Coordinates of C-alpha atoms in Angstrom, one line a residue:
Chain A
M1 CA 74.9 81.3 71.7
T2 CA 77.3 78.6 72.8
I3 CA 80.1 78.2 70.4
T4 CA 80.4 74.7 69.1
E5 CA 83.9 73.5 69.9
N6 CA 86.2 71.9 67.5
N7 CA 85.5 68.2 68.0
T8 CA 89.1 67.2 67.6
V9 CA 90.0 68.9 70.9
D10 CA 90.0 66.1 73.6
N11 CA 91.6 66.6 77.0
G12 CA 89.6 63.7 78.4
V13 CA 87.2 66.1 80.1
N14 CA 83.4 65.6 79.6
V15 CA 82.6 69.3 79.4
E16 CA 79.0 68.7 78.3
A17 CA 78.4 66.6 81.4
L18 CA 79.9 69.4 83.6
L19 CA 77.8 72.1 81.9
G20 CA 74.7 69.9 82.2
A21 CA 75.4 69.4 85.9
R22 CA 75.8 73.1 86.4
E23 CA 72.5 73.8 84.6
M24 CA 70.7 71.2 86.6
L25 CA 72.2 72.3 90.0
S26 CA 71.6 76.0 89.5
G27 CA 67.9 75.2 89.6
A28 CA 68.3 72.8 92.6
P29 CA 70.5 74.5 95.3
A30 CA 69.9 71.7 97.8
A31 CA 71.4 69.0 95.5
A32 CA 74.5 71.1 95.2
Q33 CA 75.3 70.6 98.9
F34 CA 78.1 68.1 99.1
T35 CA 80.0 66.8 102.2
F36 CA 83.4 65.3 101.7
S37 CA 85.0 63.3 104.4
A38 CA 88.2 61.4 105.2
T39 CA 89.0 59.1 108.0
N40 CA 92.4 58.8 109.7
E41 CA 94.0 56.3 111.9
W42 CA 97.3 56.6 113.8
V43 CA 99.8 53.9 112.9
N44 CA 102.8 54.7 115.0
G45 CA 105.0 57.7 115.8
T46 CA 104.1 60.5 113.3
H47 CA 102.9 57.9 110.8
S48 CA 99.1 57.8 110.1
R49 CA 96.8 56.6 107.4
S50 CA 94.0 58.7 105.9
T51 CA 91.3 57.0 103.8
V52 CA 88.5 58.4 101.6
S53 CA 85.6 56.2 100.6
E54 CA 82.1 57.8 100.8
F55 CA 80.8 61.3 100.5
F56 CA 77.4 63.0 100.3
G57 CA 76.1 64.9 97.3
L58 CA 73.1 65.3 94.9
G59 CA 71.0 64.7 97.9
D60 CA 72.3 61.1 98.5
D61 CA 75.2 59.0 99.7
Q62 CA 77.9 58.5 97.1
A63 CA 81.0 56.4 97.0
H64 CA 84.3 56.4 95.2
R65 CA 84.9 53.5 92.8
Q66 CA 87.1 52.1 95.6
P67 CA 88.5 53.4 98.9
Y68 CA 91.8 55.3 98.6
S69 CA 94.4 55.6 101.3
V70 CA 97.4 57.8 101.8
D71 CA 100.0 57.4 104.5
T72 CA 101.5 60.6 105.9
D73 CA 104.6 60.9 108.1
H74 CA 107.5 63.1 108.8
P75 CA 110.9 62.8 107.2
G76 CA 114.1 61.3 108.7
I77 CA 115.6 64.6 109.6
F78 CA 112.7 65.0 112.1
A79 CA 113.6 61.6 113.6
S80 CA 110.6 60.0 111.9
E81 CA 110.4 57.0 109.6
D82 CA 109.3 58.8 106.4
N83 CA 106.5 56.4 105.5
G84 CA 104.8 59.0 103.2
P85 CA 104.5 62.7 102.4
T86 CA 104.2 65.2 105.2
P87 CA 100.7 66.6 105.7
P88 CA 101.7 70.1 104.4
E89 CA 103.1 68.4 101.3
M90 CA 99.7 66.8 100.9
V91 CA 98.2 70.2 100.8
L92 CA 100.6 71.2 98.0
M93 CA 99.7 68.0 96.2
G94 CA 96.0 68.8 96.6
L95 CA 96.5 72.3 95.3
A96 CA 98.4 71.1 92.3
G97 CA 95.8 68.3 91.5
C98 CA 93.0 70.8 91.8
L99 CA 94.5 73.5 89.7
T100 CA 95.5 71.0 87.0
A101 CA 92.0 69.5 86.9
G102 CA 90.8 73.0 86.4
V103 CA 93.3 73.7 83.6
A104 CA 92.1 70.6 81.7
S105 CA 88.4 71.4 82.1
V106 CA 88.7 75.1 81.3
A107 CA 91.0 74.3 78.3
Q108 CA 88.5 71.7 77.0
N109 CA 85.6 74.2 77.4
R110 CA 87.6 76.8 75.5
G111 CA 88.5 74.4 72.7
I112 CA 92.2 74.3 73.6
Q113 CA 94.1 71.0 73.0
L114 CA 96.6 70.3 75.8
R115 CA 99.7 68.3 75.0
S116 CA 101.4 68.4 78.4
V117 CA 100.7 70.2 81.7
K118 CA 103.4 70.1 84.4
S119 CA 103.6 72.1 87.5
T120 CA 105.8 72.6 90.5
V121 CA 104.3 73.8 93.8
E122 CA 106.6 75.3 96.4
G123 CA 105.5 76.2 99.9
A124 CA 107.8 78.3 102.0
L125 CA 107.6 77.2 105.6
D126 CA 109.5 78.5 108.6
V127 CA 109.5 75.6 111.1
A128 CA 110.3 78.0 113.9
G129 CA 106.5 78.3 114.0
I130 CA 105.6 74.7 114.5
L131 CA 108.5 74.0 116.8
G132 CA 107.4 76.9 119.0
I133 CA 110.7 78.8 118.6
D134 CA 109.2 82.1 117.6
S135 CA 105.5 83.0 118.3
D136 CA 105.6 85.6 115.6
V137 CA 106.1 83.0 112.9
R138 CA 103.0 81.2 111.6
N139 CA 102.7 77.5 111.5
G140 CA 101.6 77.3 107.9
F141 CA 103.1 78.3 104.7
G142 CA 104.4 81.9 104.5
G143 CA 103.6 81.8 100.8
I144 CA 103.0 79.3 98.0
R145 CA 104.4 79.5 94.5
V146 CA 103.0 77.4 91.6
R147 CA 104.8 77.2 88.3
F148 CA 103.0 75.7 85.3
E149 CA 104.7 74.5 82.2
I150 CA 102.0 74.0 79.6
D151 CA 102.3 72.8 76.0
A152 CA 99.0 73.5 74.2
D153 CA 97.5 74.7 70.9
A154 CA 97.1 78.3 72.2
T155 CA 98.9 81.6 72.6
R156 CA 100.7 82.4 75.8
D157 CA 97.9 84.8 76.8
E158 CA 95.2 82.2 76.2
I159 CA 97.2 79.7 78.3
Q160 CA 97.6 82.3 81.1
A161 CA 93.9 82.9 81.0
V162 CA 93.1 79.2 81.4
V163 CA 95.4 79.1 84.4
A164 CA 93.8 82.2 85.9
Q165 CA 90.3 80.8 85.4
S166 CA 91.3 77.5 87.0
Q167 CA 92.4 79.4 90.1
K168 CA 89.0 81.2 90.2
R169 CA 87.2 77.9 90.2
S170 CA 89.5 75.8 92.4
A171 CA 88.3 74.5 95.8
V172 CA 91.7 73.9 97.2
F173 CA 93.0 77.3 96.0
D174 CA 90.1 78.8 98.0
V175 CA 90.7 76.6 101.0
V176 CA 94.3 77.6 101.1
A177 CA 93.9 81.3 100.2
N178 CA 90.9 82.0 102.5
P179 CA 90.1 81.4 106.1
T180 CA 87.9 78.5 107.0
A181 CA 86.2 77.9 110.4
I182 CA 87.3 74.6 111.8
V183 CA 85.6 72.8 114.7
V184 CA 87.6 69.9 116.3
E185 CA 85.8 67.7 118.8
V186 CA 86.8 64.8 120.9
V187 CA 84.1 62.1 121.1
Chain B
M1 CA 43.2 108.2 100.4
N2 CA 42.6 108.5 96.7
P3 CA 40.2 106.2 95.0
T4 CA 41.7 103.7 92.4
R5 CA 42.8 105.5 89.3
T6 CA 43.1 103.7 86.0
T7 CA 45.6 103.9 83.2
D8 CA 47.1 101.6 80.6
V9 CA 50.7 101.5 81.9
V10 CA 52.3 102.3 85.3
V11 CA 56.0 103.0 85.1
I12 CA 57.7 102.7 88.5
G13 CA 60.8 105.0 88.7
G14 CA 61.5 108.4 87.2
G15 CA 65.1 107.9 86.3
Q16 CA 66.6 107.4 82.9
A17 CA 64.8 104.1 82.4
G18 CA 61.4 105.4 83.4
L19 CA 61.7 108.5 81.4
A20 CA 62.9 106.6 78.3
M21 CA 59.9 104.3 78.6
S22 CA 57.6 107.3 79.0
Q23 CA 58.9 108.8 75.8
C24 CA 58.4 105.5 74.0
L25 CA 54.8 105.1 75.4
T26 CA 53.9 108.7 74.5
S27 CA 55.2 108.4 71.0
R28 CA 53.0 105.2 70.7
S29 CA 50.0 107.1 72.2
I30 CA 49.8 104.8 75.2
D31 CA 48.2 106.3 78.3
H32 CA 50.6 106.0 81.3
V33 CA 51.9 107.4 84.5
V34 CA 55.4 107.4 86.0
L35 CA 55.5 107.0 89.8
E36 CA 58.7 108.3 91.4
R37 CA 59.5 107.9 95.1
G38 CA 61.5 111.2 95.2
D39 CA 62.1 113.8 92.5
T40 CA 63.0 113.0 88.9
A41 CA 66.4 111.3 88.7
N42 CA 66.3 110.9 92.5
S43 CA 69.3 108.6 92.9
W44 CA 71.5 111.0 90.8
R45 CA 70.3 113.9 93.0
T46 CA 70.5 112.4 96.5
E47 CA 72.5 109.2 96.5
R48 CA 75.8 110.0 94.7
W49 CA 79.0 111.4 96.2
D50 CA 80.2 114.9 95.4
S51 CA 83.0 114.2 93.0
L52 CA 81.2 111.5 91.0
R53 CA 81.1 112.0 87.3
L54 CA 79.7 109.6 84.7
L55 CA 82.1 106.9 83.4
T56 CA 80.9 107.7 79.9
P57 CA 81.5 110.9 77.9
N58 CA 78.6 113.4 77.4
W59 CA 77.9 112.4 73.8
L60 CA 77.2 108.9 75.0
A61 CA 74.0 110.0 76.8
R62 CA 71.5 109.4 73.9
L63 CA 67.9 108.7 75.0
P64 CA 64.9 108.2 72.8
G65 CA 64.3 111.7 71.3
W66 CA 67.1 113.3 73.3
S67 CA 70.8 113.8 73.2
Y68 CA 73.6 116.0 74.7
Q69 CA 73.6 119.4 73.1
G70 CA 76.1 121.1 75.4
D71 CA 79.6 122.4 74.4
D72 CA 81.6 119.7 76.0
P73 CA 80.7 116.4 74.2
D74 CA 83.9 114.7 75.4
G75 CA 83.5 115.7 79.1
Y76 CA 81.8 113.7 81.8
M77 CA 78.7 114.9 83.6
S78 CA 78.6 115.2 87.4
A79 CA 75.7 113.5 89.2
V80 CA 73.9 116.8 89.5
E81 CA 74.4 117.5 85.8
V82 CA 72.9 114.1 85.0
A83 CA 69.8 115.0 87.2
T84 CA 69.5 118.4 85.3
Y85 CA 69.9 116.6 82.0
L86 CA 67.1 114.1 82.8
D87 CA 64.9 116.9 84.2
A88 CA 65.2 118.7 80.9
Y89 CA 64.4 115.4 79.1
R90 CA 61.3 114.9 81.3
I91 CA 60.1 118.4 80.5
S92 CA 60.7 118.1 76.7
I93 CA 58.8 114.8 76.5
G94 CA 56.0 115.9 78.9
T95 CA 56.2 112.9 81.1
P96 CA 53.1 112.4 83.2
I97 CA 55.1 111.9 86.4
R98 CA 53.9 111.8 90.0
T99 CA 56.8 112.5 92.4
G100 CA 57.1 111.7 96.0
V101 CA 55.0 108.5 95.5
E102 CA 56.2 105.3 97.2
V103 CA 54.9 102.0 95.7
T104 CA 54.0 99.6 98.4
R105 CA 52.5 96.5 96.6
I106 CA 51.8 95.2 93.1
T107 CA 49.2 92.5 92.7
S108 CA 48.2 91.0 89.4
S109 CA 45.1 89.1 88.4
G110 CA 42.9 88.7 85.4
G111 CA 45.1 90.8 83.1
R112 CA 45.0 93.8 85.5
H113 CA 47.7 95.0 87.8
V114 CA 47.0 97.0 90.9
V115 CA 49.9 99.2 92.0
E116 CA 49.3 100.3 95.6
T117 CA 51.1 103.4 96.7
D118 CA 51.2 105.8 99.7
D119 CA 49.1 108.1 97.5
G120 CA 46.4 105.5 96.7
P121 CA 46.1 102.7 94.2
W122 CA 46.5 102.6 90.4
S123 CA 45.0 100.0 88.2
A124 CA 46.9 99.3 85.0
R125 CA 47.0 96.7 82.2
A126 CA 50.8 96.7 82.3
V127 CA 53.5 97.7 84.7
V128 CA 57.2 98.6 84.0
V129 CA 59.6 98.2 86.9
A130 CA 62.2 100.9 86.2
T131 CA 63.6 101.3 89.7
G132 CA 67.2 101.2 88.7
A133 CA 70.2 99.0 89.3
C134 CA 72.1 101.1 91.7
S135 CA 69.7 102.2 94.5
N136 CA 70.3 99.4 97.0
P137 CA 73.9 98.9 98.0
H138 CA 74.8 95.3 98.8
V139 CA 76.7 94.9 102.0
P140 CA 78.1 91.3 102.6
S141 CA 77.2 89.5 105.8
I142 CA 80.8 89.8 107.0
A143 CA 80.0 93.4 107.9
A144 CA 78.1 92.1 111.0
D145 CA 81.3 90.5 112.2
M146 CA 83.3 93.7 112.4
P147 CA 84.1 95.4 115.8
D148 CA 81.5 97.8 117.2
H149 CA 83.7 101.0 117.0
I150 CA 83.6 100.8 113.2
E151 CA 81.4 103.1 111.1
H152 CA 79.9 101.6 108.0
V153 CA 79.4 103.7 104.9
T154 CA 78.1 102.7 101.5
P155 CA 78.6 104.6 98.2
I156 CA 75.0 106.0 98.4
G157 CA 75.8 107.5 101.9
Y158 CA 79.3 108.7 101.1
R159 CA 79.7 112.3 100.1
N160 CA 83.4 113.4 100.6
P161 CA 86.5 112.7 102.8
S162 CA 85.5 115.4 105.3
Q163 CA 82.6 113.3 106.4
L164 CA 85.0 110.7 107.8
G165 CA 87.1 111.0 110.9
E166 CA 90.9 111.0 110.8
G167 CA 91.2 107.3 111.5
G168 CA 92.0 104.6 109.0
V169 CA 89.6 103.5 106.3
L170 CA 89.1 100.2 104.8
V171 CA 87.4 100.4 101.3
V172 CA 86.0 97.0 100.3
G173 CA 85.7 96.6 96.5
A174 CA 87.8 97.9 93.7
S175 CA 85.4 98.5 90.9
A176 CA 84.5 102.1 89.8
S177 CA 82.9 103.2 93.2
G178 CA 85.5 101.6 95.5
L179 CA 88.5 102.6 93.5
Q180 CA 87.3 106.2 93.1
I181 CA 86.4 106.6 96.8
A182 CA 89.7 104.9 97.9
D183 CA 91.6 107.3 95.5
E184 CA 89.9 110.4 96.9
L185 CA 90.3 109.3 100.5
G186 CA 94.0 108.5 99.9
R187 CA 94.6 111.9 98.3
S188 CA 93.0 113.6 101.3
G189 CA 95.7 112.2 103.5
L190 CA 93.8 109.4 105.2
D191 CA 95.3 106.0 105.9
V192 CA 93.4 103.8 103.3
T193 CA 93.4 100.1 102.7
L194 CA 91.7 98.8 99.6
A195 CA 90.4 95.2 99.5
V196 CA 90.5 93.9 95.9
G197 CA 88.4 91.1 94.4
D198 CA 87.5 90.4 90.9
H199 CA 87.7 93.6 88.8
V200 CA 87.7 94.9 85.2
R201 CA 90.7 97.2 84.4
L202 CA 90.6 99.6 81.4
P203 CA 92.6 102.7 80.4
R204 CA 90.5 105.9 80.2
M205 CA 92.1 106.7 76.8
Y206 CA 93.5 104.4 74.2
R207 CA 95.4 105.6 71.1
G208 CA 94.0 109.1 71.7
M209 CA 90.3 108.1 72.0
D210 CA 88.1 107.6 75.0
I211 CA 87.7 103.9 75.8
H212 CA 83.9 104.2 75.5
W213 CA 84.3 105.6 72.0
W214 CA 86.1 102.4 71.2
M215 CA 83.6 100.1 72.9
D216 CA 80.8 101.9 71.1
A217 CA 82.6 101.7 67.7
V218 CA 83.4 97.9 67.9
G219 CA 79.9 97.2 69.1
Q220 CA 81.0 95.8 72.5
L221 CA 78.2 97.8 74.2
D222 CA 75.6 96.5 71.8
E223 CA 76.3 92.8 72.5
R224 CA 72.9 91.2 73.1
Y225 CA 71.6 89.2 76.0
D226 CA 70.7 86.3 73.7
E227 CA 74.1 86.2 72.1
V228 CA 76.5 86.0 75.1
D229 CA 77.9 82.7 76.3
D230 CA 77.2 83.1 80.0
L231 CA 74.5 85.7 80.6
D232 CA 74.5 85.2 84.4
R233 CA 78.2 86.0 84.5
A234 CA 77.9 88.9 82.1
R235 CA 75.1 90.4 84.4
R236 CA 77.3 90.1 87.4
L237 CA 80.4 91.6 85.8
P238 CA 81.8 94.3 88.1
S239 CA 81.7 97.9 86.9
L240 CA 84.8 99.2 84.9
Q241 CA 87.7 100.6 86.8
L242 CA 87.3 104.1 85.3
I243 CA 86.8 107.7 86.4
G244 CA 85.3 110.6 84.5
S245 CA 87.7 113.5 85.1
P246 CA 88.5 116.7 83.2
E247 CA 92.1 115.5 82.8
R248 CA 90.9 112.1 81.5
R249 CA 93.2 110.2 83.8
D250 CA 93.6 106.5 84.3
L251 CA 92.4 105.0 87.6
D252 CA 93.6 101.5 88.5
L253 CA 95.4 99.7 91.3
T254 CA 98.8 101.0 90.3
T255 CA 97.6 104.7 90.4
V256 CA 95.9 104.4 93.8
A257 CA 98.8 102.5 95.2
A258 CA 101.1 105.4 94.1
N259 CA 98.8 107.7 96.1
G260 CA 99.5 105.7 99.2
V261 CA 96.5 103.4 99.3
A262 CA 97.5 100.0 100.7
L263 CA 96.3 97.1 98.6
A264 CA 94.9 93.8 100.0
G265 CA 93.1 90.8 98.7
R266 CA 89.3 90.3 99.0
L267 CA 88.0 90.8 102.5
V268 CA 87.2 87.3 103.7
G269 CA 87.1 87.2 107.5
R270 CA 87.9 88.5 110.9
N271 CA 90.3 86.8 113.3
G272 CA 90.3 88.7 116.7
Q273 CA 91.5 92.2 115.9
S274 CA 92.6 91.4 112.4
A275 CA 90.7 91.7 109.1
Q276 CA 91.7 88.8 106.9
F277 CA 92.2 89.2 103.2
S278 CA 92.3 86.5 100.5
G279 CA 95.5 85.2 99.0
S280 CA 93.9 85.4 95.6
F281 CA 95.1 89.0 94.9
A282 CA 97.8 88.1 92.4
N283 CA 95.3 86.1 90.3
M284 CA 92.7 88.9 90.4
C285 CA 95.4 91.3 89.0
T286 CA 96.6 88.8 86.4
S287 CA 93.1 88.1 85.2
A288 CA 92.2 91.8 84.9
D289 CA 95.5 92.5 83.0
L290 CA 94.8 89.6 80.6
K291 CA 91.2 90.7 80.0
E292 CA 92.4 94.3 79.4
R293 CA 95.0 93.0 76.9
R294 CA 92.4 90.9 75.1
L295 CA 90.1 93.9 74.7
L296 CA 92.9 96.2 73.5
D297 CA 93.9 93.5 71.0
R298 CA 90.4 93.5 69.7
L299 CA 90.4 97.3 69.4
D300 CA 93.7 97.2 67.5
E301 CA 92.2 94.7 65.1
Y302 CA 89.2 96.9 64.6
A303 CA 91.4 99.9 63.9
T304 CA 93.5 98.0 61.3
S305 CA 90.5 96.4 59.6
H306 CA 88.8 99.8 59.3
G307 CA 91.9 101.6 58.1
L308 CA 92.1 103.8 61.1
D309 CA 95.7 103.1 62.1
A310 CA 97.1 106.3 60.4
E311 CA 94.6 108.6 62.2
L312 CA 95.0 107.1 65.6
S313 CA 98.0 107.6 67.8
E314 CA 100.4 104.8 68.5
A315 CA 99.3 101.8 70.6
T316 CA 101.0 102.1 74.0
R317 CA 99.8 99.4 76.4
P318 CA 99.2 99.9 80.2
A319 CA 102.0 98.3 82.3
P320 CA 101.0 95.1 84.1
T321 CA 99.6 95.7 87.6
G322 CA 102.6 96.0 89.9
S323 CA 103.6 93.2 92.1
V324 CA 103.7 94.9 95.5
P325 CA 102.9 92.1 98.0
P326 CA 99.3 92.7 99.1
L327 CA 98.2 92.8 102.7
L328 CA 96.8 89.5 104.1
E329 CA 95.8 91.1 107.4
A330 CA 95.0 94.6 108.8
D331 CA 94.6 95.7 112.4
L332 CA 91.0 96.6 112.8
R333 CA 91.8 98.7 115.9
S334 CA 93.4 101.3 113.5
I335 CA 90.3 101.3 111.2
D336 CA 87.5 103.6 112.0
T337 CA 85.4 103.3 108.9
I338 CA 84.6 100.6 106.3
V339 CA 83.3 101.8 103.0
W340 CA 81.3 98.9 101.4
A341 CA 81.7 99.4 97.7
T342 CA 80.5 95.8 97.1
G343 CA 78.0 96.4 94.4
F344 CA 74.3 96.9 94.3
R345 CA 71.4 94.5 94.5
P346 CA 68.0 95.9 93.7
T347 CA 65.3 94.8 96.1
Y348 CA 61.6 94.4 95.3
P349 CA 59.7 94.1 98.6
W350 CA 56.5 95.3 96.9
L351 CA 56.6 92.5 94.3
D352 CA 55.2 89.0 94.7
S353 CA 58.1 86.8 95.8
Q354 CA 57.2 84.3 93.0
L355 CA 58.6 86.9 90.6
L356 CA 62.0 86.6 92.2
D357 CA 64.6 83.9 92.2
H358 CA 66.1 82.3 95.3
K359 CA 68.6 85.2 95.5
G360 CA 65.9 87.9 95.3
R361 CA 66.6 88.8 91.7
L362 CA 63.8 89.5 89.2
V363 CA 63.2 86.6 86.9
H364 CA 62.9 88.0 83.4
D365 CA 63.7 87.3 79.7
G366 CA 65.2 90.5 78.4
G367 CA 62.9 92.5 80.6
V368 CA 59.8 90.5 80.0
L369 CA 58.5 89.0 83.3
P370 CA 56.7 85.7 83.3
V371 CA 53.4 87.4 84.3
P372 CA 51.9 88.9 81.1
G373 CA 52.0 92.7 81.3
L374 CA 54.9 93.0 83.7
Y375 CA 58.2 94.4 82.5
A376 CA 61.5 95.5 83.9
L377 CA 63.9 98.1 82.4
G378 CA 67.4 99.4 83.3
L379 CA 69.0 96.3 84.8
P380 CA 72.6 95.3 84.1
F381 CA 72.8 93.5 80.7
M382 CA 69.0 93.3 80.5
R383 CA 68.9 93.1 76.7
R384 CA 72.5 94.4 75.8
R385 CA 75.7 95.1 77.5
K386 CA 74.9 98.8 77.8
S387 CA 71.4 98.2 79.3
S388 CA 72.1 99.9 82.6
F389 CA 74.0 102.8 81.0
L390 CA 72.4 106.2 80.4
D391 CA 73.1 105.7 76.7
G392 CA 72.0 102.1 76.7
V393 CA 68.5 102.1 78.1
G394 CA 66.9 103.7 75.0
P395 CA 67.1 100.7 72.6
D396 CA 65.8 98.4 75.4
A397 CA 62.9 100.8 76.1
T398 CA 62.1 100.9 72.4
E399 CA 62.0 97.1 72.1
L400 CA 60.0 96.6 75.3
A401 CA 57.5 99.3 74.4
D402 CA 56.9 97.5 71.1
H403 CA 56.4 94.3 73.0
L404 CA 54.1 96.1 75.4
V405 CA 52.0 97.7 72.7
S406 CA 51.6 94.4 71.0
Y407 CA 50.6 92.8 74.3
L408 CA 48.0 95.5 75.0
A409 CA 46.6 95.1 71.5
H410 CA 46.3 91.3 71.8
S411 CA 44.8 91.5 75.3
I412 CA 42.1 93.9 74.0
A413 CA 41.4 91.6 71.1
R414 CA 41.0 88.7 73.5
S415 CA 38.7 90.6 75.8
H416 CA 36.5 91.5 72.9
T417 CA 36.0 87.9 71.6

């Protein structure tokens, strides 16, 4: 039986809606097929602008409430204008956003009231890879470390379990931790 | 070919589940036959590796009308001993069993079920599918991407280390089978890499008692299918990281690593000559340690609330899984064999596909199939957590036999009105 959660717990996550969607989609595998997409346009130098607006899911075209754009660039020490985060930093931001969304949802589902959730994501990157200095060094992060500081009505073990479950259900964690086939075409 | 024979109930499978159901039907005076593709307890006899012992102690092998009477109640039966144990059970209950009979098709209409076999058809008013949870090893599709020189082995084909060459071995899966096989291969001196995904870690002994004594005592194994939060997840829970050994030793990632087994994340892909492993290893270990701690907390609470603290030895907790950096890649040129210890998925090619979900699993409510008169028995968490255990199938068989008897009685009543 589903345990009825304490109604005073409110992390702003509509768990009933999420559980309802899960119930509905487990009987309709086709509706669970989503396609997310972003467009990107070069501005100048290493500066470009990415935009998300529409995506596909539940068997139909969907749209964000409004288009969202992010500028990416490289910092001044690489002789760039630093008009925004670097693309690898965007990956770290995506990972943090995804894990934190998971923490809030899992905590809500477990009846844990959150007061504050802060995290720091560090990616160690040896630029000898991307600069072509050493072919044994990979281009991407050699490792990523996430540190959560969470204030909540729960024991340390319960909080750790929420964070662990969030990793198990995180799209970006999976994208970063596991290989993904990428096809790049020029049209 | 034999003409169609008629009985009330056909039970498919002569393992612990089929025999337990046979006992329940006999004691309710229901005419039935058990059809077994091999010999009694076929999987235990022919599809288990040499060193395998049950994960549960001998006293936890209670079946309807049968229990362990030997002189080592706290020991762990080998697979052959399980087969012998079940054979003795079969004889004691006088099971009407036909061995060496392969079922090829089941069709249902008008309240009768025709079970076609390579020995001719049976017509019955009810059928119990008791073909077991662990006879069809699941090998993930990634196996097809591996280089041609690699030999593929599953736990039902694995016997002992001498069957493998001297080259490196990649064991995929760190539940009971994978961990036991990796441990044995590592001890035999082979170069072993173990790919670790989600797993359930438990100590063999806690405060002087077997972990299964605890789980039986606190009622963990009796948890019912209609009481758990997420039944689908509970049914997919990996087997416990345990080994039944005379010395009652622990078996976990730390112990196999100490024996020279290299640990890696879940196997997720191949890139040229490299096997790629997931970066989720640390979280898998943290999750397993947290779950283990939660269970041990619950056991301590039980001990205290039942006044057992004085009798039990002191609570010493297993150390957290060590933080040796796991492998993210392994050179496939140095691997000759992959052992796929990636679980089991029963298949039912002889059943109407409408009885299966989109992943090929039987659709059932606690063993009751949507077609009246069809039942399943012995699947993981079918009616309770211990459903697929030797000790757990009995209560399920009893409940389903009651359901079945009532179904037969009602369908007779209907056919006479």
